[in-house]
Coordinates of C-alpha atoms and ligand atoms in Angstrom, one line a residue:
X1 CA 0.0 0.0 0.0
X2 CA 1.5 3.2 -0.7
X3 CA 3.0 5.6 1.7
X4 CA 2.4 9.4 1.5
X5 CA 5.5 10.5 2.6
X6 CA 8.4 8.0 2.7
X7 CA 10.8 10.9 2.8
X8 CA 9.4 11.6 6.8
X9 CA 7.7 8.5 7.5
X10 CA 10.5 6.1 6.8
X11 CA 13.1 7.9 8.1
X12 CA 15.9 6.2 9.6
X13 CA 15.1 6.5 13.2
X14 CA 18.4 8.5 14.0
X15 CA 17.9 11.0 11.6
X16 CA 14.5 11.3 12.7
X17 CA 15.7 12.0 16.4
X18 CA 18.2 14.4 15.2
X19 CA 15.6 16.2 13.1
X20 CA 13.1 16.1 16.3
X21 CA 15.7 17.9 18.2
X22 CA 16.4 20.8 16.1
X23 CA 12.6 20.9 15.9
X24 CA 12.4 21.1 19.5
X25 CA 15.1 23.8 19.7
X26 CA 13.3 25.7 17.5
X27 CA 9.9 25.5 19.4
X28 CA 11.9 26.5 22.6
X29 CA 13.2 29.9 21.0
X30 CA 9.8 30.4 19.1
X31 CA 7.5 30.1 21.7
X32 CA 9.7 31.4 24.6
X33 CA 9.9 34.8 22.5
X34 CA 5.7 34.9 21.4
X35 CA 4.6 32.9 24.0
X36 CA 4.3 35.5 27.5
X37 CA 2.8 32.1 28.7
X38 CA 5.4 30.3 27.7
X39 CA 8.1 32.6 28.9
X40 CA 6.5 33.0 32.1
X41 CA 6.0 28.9 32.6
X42 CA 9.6 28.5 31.6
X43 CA 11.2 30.9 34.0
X44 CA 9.3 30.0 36.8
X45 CA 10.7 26.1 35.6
X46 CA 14.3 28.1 36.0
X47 CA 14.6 26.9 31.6
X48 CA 15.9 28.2 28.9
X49 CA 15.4 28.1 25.6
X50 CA 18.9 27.1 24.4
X51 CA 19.8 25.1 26.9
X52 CA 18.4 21.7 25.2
X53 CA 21.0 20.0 24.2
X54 CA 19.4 16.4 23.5
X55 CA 15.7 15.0 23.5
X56 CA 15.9 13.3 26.7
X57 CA 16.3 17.1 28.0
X58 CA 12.6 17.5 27.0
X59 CA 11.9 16.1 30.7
X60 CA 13.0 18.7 32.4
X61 CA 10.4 21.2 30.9
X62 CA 7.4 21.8 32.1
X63 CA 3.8 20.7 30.7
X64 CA 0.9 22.5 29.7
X65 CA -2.6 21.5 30.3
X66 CA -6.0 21.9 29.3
X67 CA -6.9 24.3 31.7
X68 CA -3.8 26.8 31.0
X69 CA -5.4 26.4 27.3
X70 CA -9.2 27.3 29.3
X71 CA -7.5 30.0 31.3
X72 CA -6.2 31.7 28.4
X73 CA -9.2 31.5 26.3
X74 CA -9.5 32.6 23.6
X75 CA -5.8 33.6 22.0
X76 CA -3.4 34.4 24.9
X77 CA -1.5 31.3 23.8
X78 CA -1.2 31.9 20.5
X79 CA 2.3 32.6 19.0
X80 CA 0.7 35.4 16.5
X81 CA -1.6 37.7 16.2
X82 CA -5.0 37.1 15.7
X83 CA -4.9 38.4 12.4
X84 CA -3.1 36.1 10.7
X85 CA -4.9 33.3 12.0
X86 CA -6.6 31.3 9.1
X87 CA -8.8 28.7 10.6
X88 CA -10.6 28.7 14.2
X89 CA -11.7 25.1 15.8
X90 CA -12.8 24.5 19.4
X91 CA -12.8 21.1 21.2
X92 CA -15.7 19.0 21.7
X93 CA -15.8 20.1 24.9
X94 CA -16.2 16.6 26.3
X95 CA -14.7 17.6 29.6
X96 CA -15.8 20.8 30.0
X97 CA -15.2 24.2 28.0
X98 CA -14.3 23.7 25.1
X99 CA -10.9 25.2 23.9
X100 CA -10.2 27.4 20.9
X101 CA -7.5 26.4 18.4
X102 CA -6.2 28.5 16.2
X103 CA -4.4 27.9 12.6
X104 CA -2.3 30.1 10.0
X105 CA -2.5 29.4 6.5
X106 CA 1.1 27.2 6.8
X107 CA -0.8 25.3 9.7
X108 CA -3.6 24.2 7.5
X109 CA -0.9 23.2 4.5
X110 CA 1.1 20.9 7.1
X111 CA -2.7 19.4 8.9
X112 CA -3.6 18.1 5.3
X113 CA -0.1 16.9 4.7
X114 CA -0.6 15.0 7.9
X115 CA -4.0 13.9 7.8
X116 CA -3.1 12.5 4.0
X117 CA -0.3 10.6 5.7
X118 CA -3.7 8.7 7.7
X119 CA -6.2 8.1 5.5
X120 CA -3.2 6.6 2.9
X121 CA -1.5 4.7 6.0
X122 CA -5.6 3.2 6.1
X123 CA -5.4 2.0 2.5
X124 CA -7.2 4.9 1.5
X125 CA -6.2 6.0 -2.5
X126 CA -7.2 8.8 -4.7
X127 CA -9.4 5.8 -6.7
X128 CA -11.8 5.9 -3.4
X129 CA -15.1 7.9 -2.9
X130 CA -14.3 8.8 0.9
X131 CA -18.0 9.9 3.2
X132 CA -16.8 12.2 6.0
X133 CA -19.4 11.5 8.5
X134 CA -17.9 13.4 11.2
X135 CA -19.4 16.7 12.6
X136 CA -18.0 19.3 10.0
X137 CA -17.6 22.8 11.9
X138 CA -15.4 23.5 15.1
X139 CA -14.7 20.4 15.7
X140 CA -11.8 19.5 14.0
X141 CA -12.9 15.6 13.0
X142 CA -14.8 16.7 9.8
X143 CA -12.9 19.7 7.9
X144 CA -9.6 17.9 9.0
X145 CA -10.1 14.3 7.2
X146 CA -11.7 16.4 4.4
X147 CA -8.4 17.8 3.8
X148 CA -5.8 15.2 4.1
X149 CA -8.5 12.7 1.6
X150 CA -8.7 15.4 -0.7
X151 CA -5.3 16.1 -1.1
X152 CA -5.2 12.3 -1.6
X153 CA -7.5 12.4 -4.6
X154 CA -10.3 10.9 -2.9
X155 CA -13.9 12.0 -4.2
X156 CA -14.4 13.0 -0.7
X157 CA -18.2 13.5 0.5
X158 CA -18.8 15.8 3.1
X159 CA -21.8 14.4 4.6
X160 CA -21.0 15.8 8.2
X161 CA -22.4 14.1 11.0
X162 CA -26.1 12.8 11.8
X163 CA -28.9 11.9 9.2
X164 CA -28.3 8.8 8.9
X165 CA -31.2 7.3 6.4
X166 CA -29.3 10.0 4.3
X167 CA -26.0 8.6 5.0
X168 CA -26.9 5.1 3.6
X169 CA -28.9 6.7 0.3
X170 CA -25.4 8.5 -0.3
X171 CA -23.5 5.3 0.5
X172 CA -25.5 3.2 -2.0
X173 CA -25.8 6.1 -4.4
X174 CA -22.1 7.7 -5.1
X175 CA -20.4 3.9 -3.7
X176 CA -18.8 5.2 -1.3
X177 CA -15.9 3.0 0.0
X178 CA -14.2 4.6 3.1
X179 CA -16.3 5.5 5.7
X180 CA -14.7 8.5 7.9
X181 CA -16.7 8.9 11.6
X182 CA -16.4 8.1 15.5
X183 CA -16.6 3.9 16.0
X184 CA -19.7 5.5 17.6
X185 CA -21.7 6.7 14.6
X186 CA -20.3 3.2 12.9
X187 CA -22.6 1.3 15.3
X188 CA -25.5 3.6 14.7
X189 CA -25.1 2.6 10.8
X190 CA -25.1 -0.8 11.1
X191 CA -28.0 -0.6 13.2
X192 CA -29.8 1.3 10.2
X193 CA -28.3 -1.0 7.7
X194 CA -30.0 -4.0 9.2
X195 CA -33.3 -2.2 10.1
X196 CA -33.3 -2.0 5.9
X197 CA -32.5 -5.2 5.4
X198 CA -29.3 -4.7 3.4
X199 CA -26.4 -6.6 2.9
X200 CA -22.9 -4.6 3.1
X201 CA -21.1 -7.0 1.2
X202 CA -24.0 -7.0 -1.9
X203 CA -25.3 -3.9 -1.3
X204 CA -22.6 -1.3 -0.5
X205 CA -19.2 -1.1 -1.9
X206 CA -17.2 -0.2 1.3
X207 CA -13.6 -0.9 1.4
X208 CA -12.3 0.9 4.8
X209 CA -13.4 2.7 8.0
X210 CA -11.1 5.3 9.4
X211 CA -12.3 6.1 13.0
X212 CA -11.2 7.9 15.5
X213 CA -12.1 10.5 18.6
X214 CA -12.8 7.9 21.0
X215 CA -12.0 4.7 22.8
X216 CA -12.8 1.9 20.9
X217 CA -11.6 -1.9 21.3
X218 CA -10.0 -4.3 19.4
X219 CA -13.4 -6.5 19.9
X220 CA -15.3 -3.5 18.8
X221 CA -13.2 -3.9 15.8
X222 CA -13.7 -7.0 14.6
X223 CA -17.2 -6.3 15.4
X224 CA -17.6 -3.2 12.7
X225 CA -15.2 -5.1 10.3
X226 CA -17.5 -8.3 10.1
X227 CA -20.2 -6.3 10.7
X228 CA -19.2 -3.7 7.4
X229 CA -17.6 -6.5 5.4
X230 CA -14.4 -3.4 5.6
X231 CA -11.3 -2.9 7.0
X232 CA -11.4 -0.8 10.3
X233 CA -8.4 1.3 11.2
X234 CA -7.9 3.4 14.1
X235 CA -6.4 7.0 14.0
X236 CA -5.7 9.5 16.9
X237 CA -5.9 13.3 17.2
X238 CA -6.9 16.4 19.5
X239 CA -7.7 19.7 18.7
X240 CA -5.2 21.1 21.0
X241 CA -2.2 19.3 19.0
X242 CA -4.2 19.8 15.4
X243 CA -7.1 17.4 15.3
X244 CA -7.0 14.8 13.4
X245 CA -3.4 13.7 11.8
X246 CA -1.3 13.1 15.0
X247 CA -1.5 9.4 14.4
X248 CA -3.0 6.6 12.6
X249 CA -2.7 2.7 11.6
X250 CA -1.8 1.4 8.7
X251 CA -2.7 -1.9 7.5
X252 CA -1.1 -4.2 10.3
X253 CA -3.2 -2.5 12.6
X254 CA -0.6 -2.8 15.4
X255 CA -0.7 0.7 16.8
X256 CA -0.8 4.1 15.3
X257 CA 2.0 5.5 13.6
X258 CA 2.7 8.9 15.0
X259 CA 4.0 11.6 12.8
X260 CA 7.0 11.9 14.5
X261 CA 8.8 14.5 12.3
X262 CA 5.8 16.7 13.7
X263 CA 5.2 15.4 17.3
X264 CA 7.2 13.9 19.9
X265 CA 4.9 11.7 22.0
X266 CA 6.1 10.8 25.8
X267 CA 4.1 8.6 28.1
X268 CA 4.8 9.5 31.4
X269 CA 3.5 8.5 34.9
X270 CA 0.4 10.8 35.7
X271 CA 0.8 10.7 39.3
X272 CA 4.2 11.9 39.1
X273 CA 4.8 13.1 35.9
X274 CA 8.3 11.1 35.3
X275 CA 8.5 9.7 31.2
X276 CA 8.1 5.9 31.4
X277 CA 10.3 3.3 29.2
X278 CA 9.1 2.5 25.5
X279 CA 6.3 0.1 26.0
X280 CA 5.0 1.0 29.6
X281 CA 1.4 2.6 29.9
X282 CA 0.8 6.2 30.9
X283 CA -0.2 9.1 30.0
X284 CA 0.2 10.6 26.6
X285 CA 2.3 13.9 26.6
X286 CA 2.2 15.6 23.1
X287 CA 4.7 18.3 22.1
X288 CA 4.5 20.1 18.4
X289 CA 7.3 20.8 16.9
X290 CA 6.1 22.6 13.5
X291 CA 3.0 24.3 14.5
X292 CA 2.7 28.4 14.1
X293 CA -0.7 29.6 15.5
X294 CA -0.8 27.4 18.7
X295 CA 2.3 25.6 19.4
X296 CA 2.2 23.4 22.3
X297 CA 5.3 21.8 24.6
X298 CA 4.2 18.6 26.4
X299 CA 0.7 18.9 26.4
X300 CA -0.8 16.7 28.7
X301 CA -3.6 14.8 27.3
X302 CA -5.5 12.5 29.9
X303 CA -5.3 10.2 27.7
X304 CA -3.6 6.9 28.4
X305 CA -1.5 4.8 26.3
X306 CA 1.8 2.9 25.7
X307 CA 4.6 3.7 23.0
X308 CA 6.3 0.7 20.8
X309 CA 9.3 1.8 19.0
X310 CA 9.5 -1.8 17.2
X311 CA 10.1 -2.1 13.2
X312 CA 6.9 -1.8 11.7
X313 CA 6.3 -4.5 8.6
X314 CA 4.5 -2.0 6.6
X315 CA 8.3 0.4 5.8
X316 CA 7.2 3.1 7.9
X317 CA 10.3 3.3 10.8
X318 CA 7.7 5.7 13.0
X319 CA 6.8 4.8 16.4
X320 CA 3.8 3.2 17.4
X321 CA 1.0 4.6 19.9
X322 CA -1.5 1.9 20.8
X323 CA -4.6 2.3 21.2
X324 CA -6.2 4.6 23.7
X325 CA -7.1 2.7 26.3
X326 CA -9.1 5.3 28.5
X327 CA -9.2 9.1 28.8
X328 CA -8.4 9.9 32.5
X329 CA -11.6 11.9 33.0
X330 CA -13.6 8.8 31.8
X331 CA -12.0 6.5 34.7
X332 CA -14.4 5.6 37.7
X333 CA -13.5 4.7 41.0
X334 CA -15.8 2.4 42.6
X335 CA -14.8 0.8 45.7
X336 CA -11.1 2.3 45.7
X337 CA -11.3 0.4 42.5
X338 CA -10.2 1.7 38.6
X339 CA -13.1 0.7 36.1
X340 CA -12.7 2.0 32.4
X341 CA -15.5 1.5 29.6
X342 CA -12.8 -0.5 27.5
X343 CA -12.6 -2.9 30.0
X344 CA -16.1 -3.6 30.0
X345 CA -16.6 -3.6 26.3
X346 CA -13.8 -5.9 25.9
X347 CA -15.7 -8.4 28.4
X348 CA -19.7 -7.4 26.8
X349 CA -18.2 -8.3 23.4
X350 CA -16.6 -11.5 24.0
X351 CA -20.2 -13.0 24.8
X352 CA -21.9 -14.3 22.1
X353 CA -25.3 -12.6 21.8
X354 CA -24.4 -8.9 22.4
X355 CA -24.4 -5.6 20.8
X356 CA -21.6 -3.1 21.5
X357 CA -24.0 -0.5 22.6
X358 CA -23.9 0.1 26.5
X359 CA -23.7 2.2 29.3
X360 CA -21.6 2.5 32.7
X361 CA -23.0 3.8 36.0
X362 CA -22.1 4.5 39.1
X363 CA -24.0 5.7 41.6
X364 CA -24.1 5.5 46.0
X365 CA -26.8 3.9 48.0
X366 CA -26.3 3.8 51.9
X367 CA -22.6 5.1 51.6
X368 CA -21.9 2.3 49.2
X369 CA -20.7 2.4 45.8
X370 CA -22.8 0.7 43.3
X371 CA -21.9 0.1 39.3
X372 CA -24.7 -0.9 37.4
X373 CA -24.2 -2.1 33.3
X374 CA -26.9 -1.7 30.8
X375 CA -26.4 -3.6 27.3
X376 CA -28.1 -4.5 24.6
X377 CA -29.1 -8.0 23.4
X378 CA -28.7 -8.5 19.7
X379 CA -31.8 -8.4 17.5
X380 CA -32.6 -12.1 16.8
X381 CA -31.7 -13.3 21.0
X382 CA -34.1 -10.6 22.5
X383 CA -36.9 -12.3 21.5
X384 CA -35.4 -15.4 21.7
X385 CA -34.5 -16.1 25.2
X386 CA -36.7 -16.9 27.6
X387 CA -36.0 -15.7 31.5
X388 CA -33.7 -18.9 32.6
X389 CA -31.7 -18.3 29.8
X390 CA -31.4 -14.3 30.7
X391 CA -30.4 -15.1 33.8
X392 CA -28.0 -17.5 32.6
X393 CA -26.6 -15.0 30.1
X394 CA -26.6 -12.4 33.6
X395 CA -24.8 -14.7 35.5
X396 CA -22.0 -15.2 33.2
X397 CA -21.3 -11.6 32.9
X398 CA -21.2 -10.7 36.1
X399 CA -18.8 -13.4 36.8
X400 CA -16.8 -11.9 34.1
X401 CA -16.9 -8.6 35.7
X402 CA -16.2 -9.7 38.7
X403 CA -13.1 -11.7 37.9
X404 CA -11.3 -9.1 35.5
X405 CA -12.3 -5.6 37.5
X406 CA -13.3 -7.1 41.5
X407 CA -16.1 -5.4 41.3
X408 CA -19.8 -7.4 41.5
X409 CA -21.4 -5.2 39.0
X410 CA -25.5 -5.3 38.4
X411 CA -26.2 -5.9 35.3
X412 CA -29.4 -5.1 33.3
X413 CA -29.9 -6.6 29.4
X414 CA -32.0 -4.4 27.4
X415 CA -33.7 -4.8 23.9
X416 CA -32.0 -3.7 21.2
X417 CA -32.0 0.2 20.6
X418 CA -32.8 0.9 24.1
X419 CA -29.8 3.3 24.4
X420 CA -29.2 6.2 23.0
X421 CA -26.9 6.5 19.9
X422 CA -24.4 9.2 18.9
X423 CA -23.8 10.9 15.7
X424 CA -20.6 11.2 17.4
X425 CA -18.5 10.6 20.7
X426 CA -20.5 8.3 22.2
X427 CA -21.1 8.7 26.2
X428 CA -20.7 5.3 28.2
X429 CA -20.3 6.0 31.2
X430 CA -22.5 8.6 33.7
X431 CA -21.1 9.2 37.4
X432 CA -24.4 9.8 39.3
X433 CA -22.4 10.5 42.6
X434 CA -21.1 13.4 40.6
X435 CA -24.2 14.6 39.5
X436 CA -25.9 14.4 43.0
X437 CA -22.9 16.4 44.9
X438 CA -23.8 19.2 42.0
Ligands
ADP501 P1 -12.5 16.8 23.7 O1 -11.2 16.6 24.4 O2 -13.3 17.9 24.3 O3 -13.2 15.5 23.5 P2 -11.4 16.8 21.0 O4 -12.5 16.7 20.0 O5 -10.2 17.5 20.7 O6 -12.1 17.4 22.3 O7 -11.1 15.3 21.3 C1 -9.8 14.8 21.6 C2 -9.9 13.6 22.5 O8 -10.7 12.6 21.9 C3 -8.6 13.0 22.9 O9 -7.9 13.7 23.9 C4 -9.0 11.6 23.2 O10 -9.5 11.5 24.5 C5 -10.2 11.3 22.3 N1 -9.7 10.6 21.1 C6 -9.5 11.1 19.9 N2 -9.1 10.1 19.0 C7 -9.1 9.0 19.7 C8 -8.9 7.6 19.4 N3 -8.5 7.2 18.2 N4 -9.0 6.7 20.4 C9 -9.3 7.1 21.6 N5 -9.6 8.3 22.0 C10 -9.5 9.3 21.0
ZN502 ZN1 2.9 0.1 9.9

């Protein structure tokens, strides 16, 4: 399959670190004279700008975080003036206010570059009718895969997120074969596919599915690829950083290459903030190292991960980032205990009989915290099992739960389409003990 960029994505890995390094000198100087942030966070941290003399010195900087981004909303960290800014995103907000992200015309040239580099590492080709089915407008899902498939050649459509009976007539209509959209919205159209009785394989001509902007497992996977009759890759961004185009799998679908002659990506410890060996999970640090609007050094995500700096079979020598396992903000703690939605759809879809569509909560009843899942039975079992065989399927669930998380878990089955879908981030998981302290 072939590579965008061989020049920077199969760069022999020393050149590559010597090219990150002058890319992080660079960013030093730049945003230490634009940045009064910057220049401010640095002095406090007693660092200067040229005194970097190899990457490992990145760890003595400091980080930024969301909430320096949320305190200097909307352009104090910006390393130009507003003027020249030719693009304005947000976040999704997700986690609270949304930040604004800002772009010069040079910052949109590189994003396509980049998110080209993903949709080709996905098997995507200028041959392929590409439906963007992610939200177009500030978030940066929708207007930044647009870009990178376009520059591709792709007949890109840009169907934005939502309507979906009119996502299928355009699918059947114009062929599409790469669907772009959240694992999310993927389950919503299957749903609709089989409500209408159609066969992907017959009926549509779908080749791939790029998704991205949330958690999603390897189960979940197979599940959309069987599901699609596609191939499903995986491909991670954030606004802060760019959007989409920091990373993205190609065909051996063994971790997301990062675009490491833009990004250096450290996992470190979030508890104490020390970088953790290649291969180690932790949190995902992201610094940019050819951004102009909003250049960032070590943001810290909340999102957690592990790095794998092995040869990759497909010729790109860039580093792997696996796949997100949780954002911190979406962990729970029930009973001293750490209980992520991957976990428990890794467990929910290695049981025959259900759908990928559920929903994690927690809530406390006499001082006692209590985690109750809700999932969906597939079409053809919710009529088909009677109650012994419900509480058989119950039984074996919680046992499930039990032994991988500790935690006795109630569970409730529902029918299918009992919970509510997304057009895109889907929300699994609601912390009523947050909610009542409100
Ligand atoms: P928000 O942080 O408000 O959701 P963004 O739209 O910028 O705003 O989303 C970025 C976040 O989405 C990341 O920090 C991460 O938590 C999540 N995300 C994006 N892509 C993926 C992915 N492929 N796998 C898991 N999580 C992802
Ligand atoms: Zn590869």
């Amino acid at each position: 399959m072939p590579i965008w960029n061989k020049q920077k994505e199969c760069m022999p890995r020393a050149d590559l670190k010597r090219f990150q390094l002058s890319g992080l000198q660079h960013l030093l100087q730049y945003i230490y004279k634009k940045v009064p942030f910057y220049k401010k966070l640095m002095s406090r941290n007693g660092s200067k700008p040229e005194a970097v003399e190899k990457l490992a010195d990145l760890q003595h900087l400091p980080f930024t975080r969301k909430d320096d981004l949320r305190q200097n909303y909307p352009f104090n960290m910006l390393a130009v003036p507003a003027d020249k800014l030719n693009r304005i995103h947000a976040s999704s907000g997700t986690t609270g206010k949304p930040t604004i992200v800002g772009y010069t015309a040079t910052d949109l040239n590189n994003w396509r570059e980049l998110t080209a580099r993903i949709a080709a590492a996905a098997g995507v080709t200028g041959s392929d009718t590409a439906q963007v089915a992610f939200g177009y407008g500030l978030f940066t899902g929708g207007l930044g895969m647009h870009a990178g498939l376009e520059a591709l050649g792709a007949a890109v459509i840009p169907a934005s997120g939502g309507n979906s009976v009119r996502q299928l007539t355009l699918m059947q209509d114009l062929q599409t074969t790469a669907l772009v959209c959240t694992p999310s919205y993927a389950l919503h159209l299957i749903d609709l596919i089989k409500e209408n009785n159609l066969d992907p394989a017959a009926d549509l001509k779908l080749k791939y599915g790029l998704f991205g902007a949330e958690p999603w497992t390897d189960q979940m996977r197979r599940y959309i690829e069987t599901e699609l009759n596609i191939s499903a890759t995986d491909n991670y961004g954030l606004s802060e950083v760019i959007g989409p185009g920091v990373c993205g799998e190609c065909y051996v679908k063994k971790g997301m290459h990062i675009n490491e002659d833009n990004f250096i990506v450290e996992i470190i410890d979030p508890a104490t903030g020390k970088p953790l060996p290649s291969g180690r999970q932790g949190e995902v640090v992201i610094t940019t190292l050819a951004k102009q609007a909003l250049p960032l050094l070590r943001y810290r995500t909340g999102d957690i991960s592990a790095l794998d700096e092995t040869t990759c079979s497909c010729g790109r020598t860039t580093a792997r980032l696996q796949k997100i396992l949780y954002r911190c903000d979406d962990m729970l703690i029930i009973k001293g205990v750490n209980i992520y939605p991957s976990q428990i759809e890794e467990i929910l879809l290695s049981m025959p009989g259900l759908l990928p569509h559920y929903l994690i909560e927690a809530s406390r009843r006499e001082h006692t915290d209590r985690l109750t899942i809700t999932v969906e039975l597939k079409p053809k079992k919710s009529s088909a099992l009677n109650n012994s065989s419900l509480a058989a399927l119950k039984k074996q669930l919680s046992a499930q739960i039990l032994s991988i998380t500790g935690i006795k878990a109630e569970l409730k089955i529902a029918d299918t389409g009992t919970l509510q879908r997304s057009a895109g981030k889907a929300r699994h998981i609601i912390d009523h003990r947050n909610l009542n302290q409100i």
